[in-house]
mmCIF file of C-alpha atoms in Angstrom:
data_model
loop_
_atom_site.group_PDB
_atom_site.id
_atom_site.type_symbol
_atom_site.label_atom_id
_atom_site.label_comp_id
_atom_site.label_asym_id
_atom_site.label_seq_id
_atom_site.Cartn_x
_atom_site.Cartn_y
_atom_site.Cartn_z
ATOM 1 C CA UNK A 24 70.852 -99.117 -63.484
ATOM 2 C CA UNK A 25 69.402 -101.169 -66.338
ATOM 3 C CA UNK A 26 71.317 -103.078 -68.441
ATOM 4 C CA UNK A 27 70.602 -103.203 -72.303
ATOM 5 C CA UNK A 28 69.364 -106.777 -71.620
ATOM 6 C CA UNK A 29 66.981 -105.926 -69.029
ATOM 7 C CA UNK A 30 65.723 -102.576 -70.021
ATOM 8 C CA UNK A 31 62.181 -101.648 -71.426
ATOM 9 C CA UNK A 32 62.146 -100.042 -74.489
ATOM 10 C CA UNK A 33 58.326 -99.057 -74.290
ATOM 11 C CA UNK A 34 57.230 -96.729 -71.239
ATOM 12 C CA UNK A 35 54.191 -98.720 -69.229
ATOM 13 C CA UNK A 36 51.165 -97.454 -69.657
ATOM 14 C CA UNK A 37 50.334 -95.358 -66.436
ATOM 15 C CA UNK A 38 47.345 -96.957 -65.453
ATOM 16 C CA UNK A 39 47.296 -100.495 -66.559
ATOM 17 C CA UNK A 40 50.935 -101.478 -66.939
ATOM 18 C CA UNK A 41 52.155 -100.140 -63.551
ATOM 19 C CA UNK A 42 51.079 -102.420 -60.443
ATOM 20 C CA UNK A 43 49.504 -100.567 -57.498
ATOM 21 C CA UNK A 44 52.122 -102.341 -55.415
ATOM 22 C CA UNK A 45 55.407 -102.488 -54.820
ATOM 23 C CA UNK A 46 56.335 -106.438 -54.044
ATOM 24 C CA UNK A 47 56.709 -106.757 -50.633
ATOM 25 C CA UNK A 48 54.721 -103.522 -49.490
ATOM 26 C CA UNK A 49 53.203 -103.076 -46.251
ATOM 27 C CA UNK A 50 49.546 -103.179 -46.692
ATOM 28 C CA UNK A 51 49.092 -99.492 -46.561
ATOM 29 C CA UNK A 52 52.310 -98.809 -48.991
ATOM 30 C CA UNK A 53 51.025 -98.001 -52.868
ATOM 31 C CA UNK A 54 52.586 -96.691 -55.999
ATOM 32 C CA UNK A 55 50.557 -93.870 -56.781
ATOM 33 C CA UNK A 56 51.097 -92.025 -60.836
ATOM 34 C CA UNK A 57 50.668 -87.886 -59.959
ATOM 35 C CA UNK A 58 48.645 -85.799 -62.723
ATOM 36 C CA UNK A 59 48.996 -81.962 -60.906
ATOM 37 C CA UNK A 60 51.002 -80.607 -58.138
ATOM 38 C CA UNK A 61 50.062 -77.689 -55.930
ATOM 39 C CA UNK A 62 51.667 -75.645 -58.626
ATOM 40 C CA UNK A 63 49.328 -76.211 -61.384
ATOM 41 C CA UNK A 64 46.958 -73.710 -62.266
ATOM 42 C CA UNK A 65 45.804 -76.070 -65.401
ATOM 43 C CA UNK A 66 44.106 -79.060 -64.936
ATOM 44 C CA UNK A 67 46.191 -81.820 -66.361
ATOM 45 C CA UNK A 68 45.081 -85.880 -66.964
ATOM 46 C CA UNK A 69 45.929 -88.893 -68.071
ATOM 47 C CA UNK A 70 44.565 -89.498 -71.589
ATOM 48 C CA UNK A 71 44.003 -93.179 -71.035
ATOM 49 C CA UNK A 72 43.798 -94.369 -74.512
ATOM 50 C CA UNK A 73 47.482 -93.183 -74.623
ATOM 51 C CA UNK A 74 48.725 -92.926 -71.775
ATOM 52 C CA UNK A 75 50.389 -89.493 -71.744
ATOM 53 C CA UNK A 76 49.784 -86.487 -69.453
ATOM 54 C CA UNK A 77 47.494 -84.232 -70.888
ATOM 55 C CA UNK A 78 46.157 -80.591 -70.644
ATOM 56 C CA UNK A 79 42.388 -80.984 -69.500
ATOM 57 C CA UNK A 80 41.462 -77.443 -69.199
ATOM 58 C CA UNK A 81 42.808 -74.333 -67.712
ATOM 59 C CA UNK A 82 41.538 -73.703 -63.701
ATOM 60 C CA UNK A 83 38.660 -70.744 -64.157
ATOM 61 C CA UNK A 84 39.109 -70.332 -60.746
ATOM 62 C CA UNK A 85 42.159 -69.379 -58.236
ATOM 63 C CA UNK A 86 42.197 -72.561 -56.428
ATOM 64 C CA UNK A 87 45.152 -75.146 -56.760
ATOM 65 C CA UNK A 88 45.276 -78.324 -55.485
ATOM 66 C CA UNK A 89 46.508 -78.372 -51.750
ATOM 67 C CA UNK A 90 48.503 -81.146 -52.300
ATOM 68 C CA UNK A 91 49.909 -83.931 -55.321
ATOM 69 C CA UNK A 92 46.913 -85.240 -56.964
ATOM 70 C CA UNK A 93 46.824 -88.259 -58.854
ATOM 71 C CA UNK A 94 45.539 -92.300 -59.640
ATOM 72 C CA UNK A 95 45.911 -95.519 -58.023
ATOM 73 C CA UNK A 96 47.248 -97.602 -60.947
ATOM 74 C CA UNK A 97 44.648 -100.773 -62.216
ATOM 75 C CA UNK A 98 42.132 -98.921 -60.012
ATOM 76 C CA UNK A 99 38.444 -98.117 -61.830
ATOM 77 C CA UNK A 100 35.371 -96.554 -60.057
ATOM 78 C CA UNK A 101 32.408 -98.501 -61.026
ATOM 79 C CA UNK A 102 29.833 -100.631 -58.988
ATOM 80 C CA UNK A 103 31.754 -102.101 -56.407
ATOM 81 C CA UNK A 104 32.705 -98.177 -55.194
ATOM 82 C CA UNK A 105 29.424 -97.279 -55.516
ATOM 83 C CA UNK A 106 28.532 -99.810 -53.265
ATOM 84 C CA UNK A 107 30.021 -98.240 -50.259
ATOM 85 C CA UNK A 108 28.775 -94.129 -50.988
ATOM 86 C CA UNK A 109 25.207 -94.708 -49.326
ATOM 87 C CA UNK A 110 23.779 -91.940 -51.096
ATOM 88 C CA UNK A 111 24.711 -93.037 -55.614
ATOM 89 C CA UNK A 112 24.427 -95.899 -57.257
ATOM 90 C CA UNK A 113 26.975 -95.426 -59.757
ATOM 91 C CA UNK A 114 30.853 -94.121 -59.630
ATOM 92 C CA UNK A 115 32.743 -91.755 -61.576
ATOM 93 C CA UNK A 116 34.201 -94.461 -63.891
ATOM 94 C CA UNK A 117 37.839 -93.258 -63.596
ATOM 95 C CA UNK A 118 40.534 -94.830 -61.336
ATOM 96 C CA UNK A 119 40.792 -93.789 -58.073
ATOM 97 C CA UNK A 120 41.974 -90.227 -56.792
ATOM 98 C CA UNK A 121 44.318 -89.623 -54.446
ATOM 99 C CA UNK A 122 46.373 -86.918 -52.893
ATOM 100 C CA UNK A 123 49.548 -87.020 -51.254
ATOM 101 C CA UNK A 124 51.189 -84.773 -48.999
ATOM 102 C CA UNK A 125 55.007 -84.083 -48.779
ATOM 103 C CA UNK A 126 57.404 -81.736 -46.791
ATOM 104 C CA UNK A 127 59.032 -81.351 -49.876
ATOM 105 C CA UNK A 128 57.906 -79.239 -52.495
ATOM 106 C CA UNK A 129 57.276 -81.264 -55.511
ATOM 107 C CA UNK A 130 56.535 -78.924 -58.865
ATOM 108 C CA UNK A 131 56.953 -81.836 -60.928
ATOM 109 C CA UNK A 132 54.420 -83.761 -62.086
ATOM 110 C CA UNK A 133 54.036 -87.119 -64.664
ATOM 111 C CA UNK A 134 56.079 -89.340 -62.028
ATOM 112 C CA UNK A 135 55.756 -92.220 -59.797
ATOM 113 C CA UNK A 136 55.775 -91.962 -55.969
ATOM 114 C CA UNK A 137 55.039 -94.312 -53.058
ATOM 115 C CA UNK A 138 52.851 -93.339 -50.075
ATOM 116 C CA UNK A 139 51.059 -94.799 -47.188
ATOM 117 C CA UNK A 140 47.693 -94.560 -47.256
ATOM 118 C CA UNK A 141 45.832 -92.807 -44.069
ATOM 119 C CA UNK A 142 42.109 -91.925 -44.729
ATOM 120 C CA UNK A 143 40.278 -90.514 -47.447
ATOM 121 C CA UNK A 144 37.217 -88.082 -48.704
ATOM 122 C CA UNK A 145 34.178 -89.212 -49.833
ATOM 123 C CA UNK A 146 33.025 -87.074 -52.452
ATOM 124 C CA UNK A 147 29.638 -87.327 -54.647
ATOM 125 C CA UNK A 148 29.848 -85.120 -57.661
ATOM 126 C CA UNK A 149 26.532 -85.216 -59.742
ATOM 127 C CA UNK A 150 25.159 -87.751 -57.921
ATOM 128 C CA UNK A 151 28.654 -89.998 -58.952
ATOM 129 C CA UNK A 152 30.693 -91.275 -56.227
ATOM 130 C CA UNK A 153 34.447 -90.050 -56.508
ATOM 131 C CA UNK A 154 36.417 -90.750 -53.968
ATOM 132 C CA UNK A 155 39.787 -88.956 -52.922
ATOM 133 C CA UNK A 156 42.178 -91.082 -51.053
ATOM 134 C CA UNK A 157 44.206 -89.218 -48.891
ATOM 135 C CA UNK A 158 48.240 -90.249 -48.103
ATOM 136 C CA UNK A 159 51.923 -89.076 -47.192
ATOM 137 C CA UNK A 160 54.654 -89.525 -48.993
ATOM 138 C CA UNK A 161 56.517 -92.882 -47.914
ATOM 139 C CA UNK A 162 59.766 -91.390 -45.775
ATOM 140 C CA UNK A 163 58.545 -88.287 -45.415
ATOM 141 C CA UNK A 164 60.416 -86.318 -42.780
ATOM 142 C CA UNK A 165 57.371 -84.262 -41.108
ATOM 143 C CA UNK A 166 54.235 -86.507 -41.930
ATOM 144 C CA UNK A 167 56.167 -90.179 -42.617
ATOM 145 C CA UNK A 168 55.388 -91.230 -38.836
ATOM 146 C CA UNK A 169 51.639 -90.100 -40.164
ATOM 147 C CA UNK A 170 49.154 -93.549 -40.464
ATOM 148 C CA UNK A 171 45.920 -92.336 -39.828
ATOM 149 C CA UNK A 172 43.893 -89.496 -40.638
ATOM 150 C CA UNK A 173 43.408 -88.342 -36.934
ATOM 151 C CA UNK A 174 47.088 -88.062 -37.057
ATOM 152 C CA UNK A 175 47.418 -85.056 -39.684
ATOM 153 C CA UNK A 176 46.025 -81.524 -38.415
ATOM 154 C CA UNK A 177 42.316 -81.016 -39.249
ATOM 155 C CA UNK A 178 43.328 -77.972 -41.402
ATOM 156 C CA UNK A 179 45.186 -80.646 -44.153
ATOM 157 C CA UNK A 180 41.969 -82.030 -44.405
ATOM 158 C CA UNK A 181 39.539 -78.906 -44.505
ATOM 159 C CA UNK A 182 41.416 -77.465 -47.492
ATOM 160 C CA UNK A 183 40.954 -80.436 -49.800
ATOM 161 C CA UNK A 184 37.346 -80.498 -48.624
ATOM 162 C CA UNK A 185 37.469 -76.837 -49.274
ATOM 163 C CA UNK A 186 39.083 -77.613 -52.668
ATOM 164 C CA UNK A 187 36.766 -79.893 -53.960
ATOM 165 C CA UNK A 188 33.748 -78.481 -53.004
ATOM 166 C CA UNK A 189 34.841 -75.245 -54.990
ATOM 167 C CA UNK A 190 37.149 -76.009 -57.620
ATOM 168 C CA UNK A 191 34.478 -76.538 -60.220
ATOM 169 C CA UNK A 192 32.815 -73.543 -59.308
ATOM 170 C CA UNK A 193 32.011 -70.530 -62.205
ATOM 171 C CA UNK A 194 29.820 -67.632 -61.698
ATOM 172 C CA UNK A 195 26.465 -67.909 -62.585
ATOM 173 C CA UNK A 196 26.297 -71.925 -62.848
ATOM 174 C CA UNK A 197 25.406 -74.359 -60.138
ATOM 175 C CA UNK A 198 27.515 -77.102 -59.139
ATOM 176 C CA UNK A 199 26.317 -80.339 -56.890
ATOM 177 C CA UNK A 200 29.019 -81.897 -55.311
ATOM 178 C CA UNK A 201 29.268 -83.052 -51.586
ATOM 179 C CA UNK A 202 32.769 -83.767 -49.408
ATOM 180 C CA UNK A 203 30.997 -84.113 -46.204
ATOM 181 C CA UNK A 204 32.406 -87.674 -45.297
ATOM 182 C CA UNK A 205 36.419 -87.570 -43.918
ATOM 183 C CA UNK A 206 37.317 -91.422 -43.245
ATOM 184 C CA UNK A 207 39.831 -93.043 -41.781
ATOM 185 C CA UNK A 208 42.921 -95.639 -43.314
ATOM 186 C CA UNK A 209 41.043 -98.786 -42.908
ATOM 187 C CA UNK A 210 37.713 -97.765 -44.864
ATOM 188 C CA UNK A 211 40.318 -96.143 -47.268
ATOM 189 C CA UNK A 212 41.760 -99.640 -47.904
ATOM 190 C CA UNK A 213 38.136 -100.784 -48.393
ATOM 191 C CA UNK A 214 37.946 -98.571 -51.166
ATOM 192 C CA UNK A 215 41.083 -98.881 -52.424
ATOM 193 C CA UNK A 216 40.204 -102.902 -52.531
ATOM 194 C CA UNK A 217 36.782 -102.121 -54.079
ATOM 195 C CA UNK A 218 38.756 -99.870 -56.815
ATOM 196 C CA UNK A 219 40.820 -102.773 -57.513
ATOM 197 C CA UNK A 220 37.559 -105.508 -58.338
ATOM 198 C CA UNK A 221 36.606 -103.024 -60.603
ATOM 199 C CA UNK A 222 39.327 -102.571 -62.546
ATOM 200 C CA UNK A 223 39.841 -106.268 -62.459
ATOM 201 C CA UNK A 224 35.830 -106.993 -63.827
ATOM 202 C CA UNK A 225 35.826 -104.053 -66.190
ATOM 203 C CA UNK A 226 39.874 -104.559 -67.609
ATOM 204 C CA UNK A 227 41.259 -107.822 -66.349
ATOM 205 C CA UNK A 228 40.408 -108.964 -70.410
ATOM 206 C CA UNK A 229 43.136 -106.666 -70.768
ATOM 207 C CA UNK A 230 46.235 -108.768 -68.937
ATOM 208 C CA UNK A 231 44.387 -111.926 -70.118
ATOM 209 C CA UNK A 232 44.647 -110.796 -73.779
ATOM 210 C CA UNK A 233 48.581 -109.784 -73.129
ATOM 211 C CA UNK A 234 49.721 -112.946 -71.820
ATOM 212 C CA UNK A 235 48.228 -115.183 -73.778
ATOM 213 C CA UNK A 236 49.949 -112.323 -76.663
ATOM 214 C CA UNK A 237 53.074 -113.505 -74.821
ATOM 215 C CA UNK A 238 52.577 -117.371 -74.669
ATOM 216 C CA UNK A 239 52.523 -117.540 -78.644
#
């Protein structure tokens, strides 16, 4: 518990005041902020001048997300990302997606979890790369033994493919998005790494600007 010495009045923002990792982490252990569970049937996000969940849209269509869906914390998709989707030459410019599966059914979302990372999707929507990172929930009981994507059944991975490829979808109005590429946990860590420069070159002013805030 905190004490009233110790405790933070002011929540962190989600995406620039928590740290992607845990001290101490294994390399493929992050702290990952969920926007939407499998429960949603509106599309929720992070307002990042705030910092508080918001409602995006309602879902037009039936489709939920197969699993948690969130950010990687001080994660941006900008040039560095871009540099690794062959096909773009610019990124999304959000943080990083990432999904997370769990025995447990989680309806909740707006929280903090920590998961291993074990492959990911690379998806190009409107010619933008946007990657989805794909992980388990750290101690899982069925899929915490899970550390690479050949390790989950193909079917985990065909319905976020399936997902994404459709969940932008309306009658009568073409969409152009691509989730052909399913990779593995290390060129997930590439990205995640690549995620990070680019948050660090587009908002390290940020932390710069607060400490020196905190050295006066």
């Amino acid at each position: 518990m905190y004490s009233n010495r110790d405790f933070n009045r002011w929540r962190r923002h989600p995406w620039h005041g928590l740290h992607i990792k845990a001290d101490e982490a294994a390399e493929d252990i992050y702290q990952v902020y969920i926007e939407m569970t499998p429960d949603d049937v509106v599309k929720y996000e992070l307002d990042k001048s705030s910092g508080f969940l918001m409602v995006d849209r309602p879902q037009r269509t039936t489709s939920s997300p197969p699993a948690l869906y969130g950010f990687l914390p001080r994660t941006y998709c900008a040039e560095e990302v871009a540099k690794l989707c062959p096909d773009v030459d610019v990124a999304d410019g959000d943080p990083l997606d990432i999904c997370v599966f769990s025995e447990r059914h989680i309806t909740r979302a707006d929280i903090v979890l920590k998961a291993r990372v074990v492959g990911g999707i690379q998806m190009i929507d409107g010619d933008e790369a946007d990657d989805k990172i794909i992980a388990v929930l750290e101690g899982d009981n069925i899929w915490g033994n899970v550390h690479d994507i050949a390790d989950l059944p193909n079917i985990k991975t065909e319905r976020l493919q399936h997902y994404f490829s459709t969940y932008k979808l309306v009658p009568g109005k073409e969409v152009n998005i691509k989730v052909d590429h399913v990779y593995g946990r290390d060129e997930a860590l590439r990205v995640i790494a690549a995620a990070e420069k680019d948050y660090w070159n587009h908002y390290g002013h940020l932390h710069e600007q607060a400490r020196a805030a905190e050295a006066e």
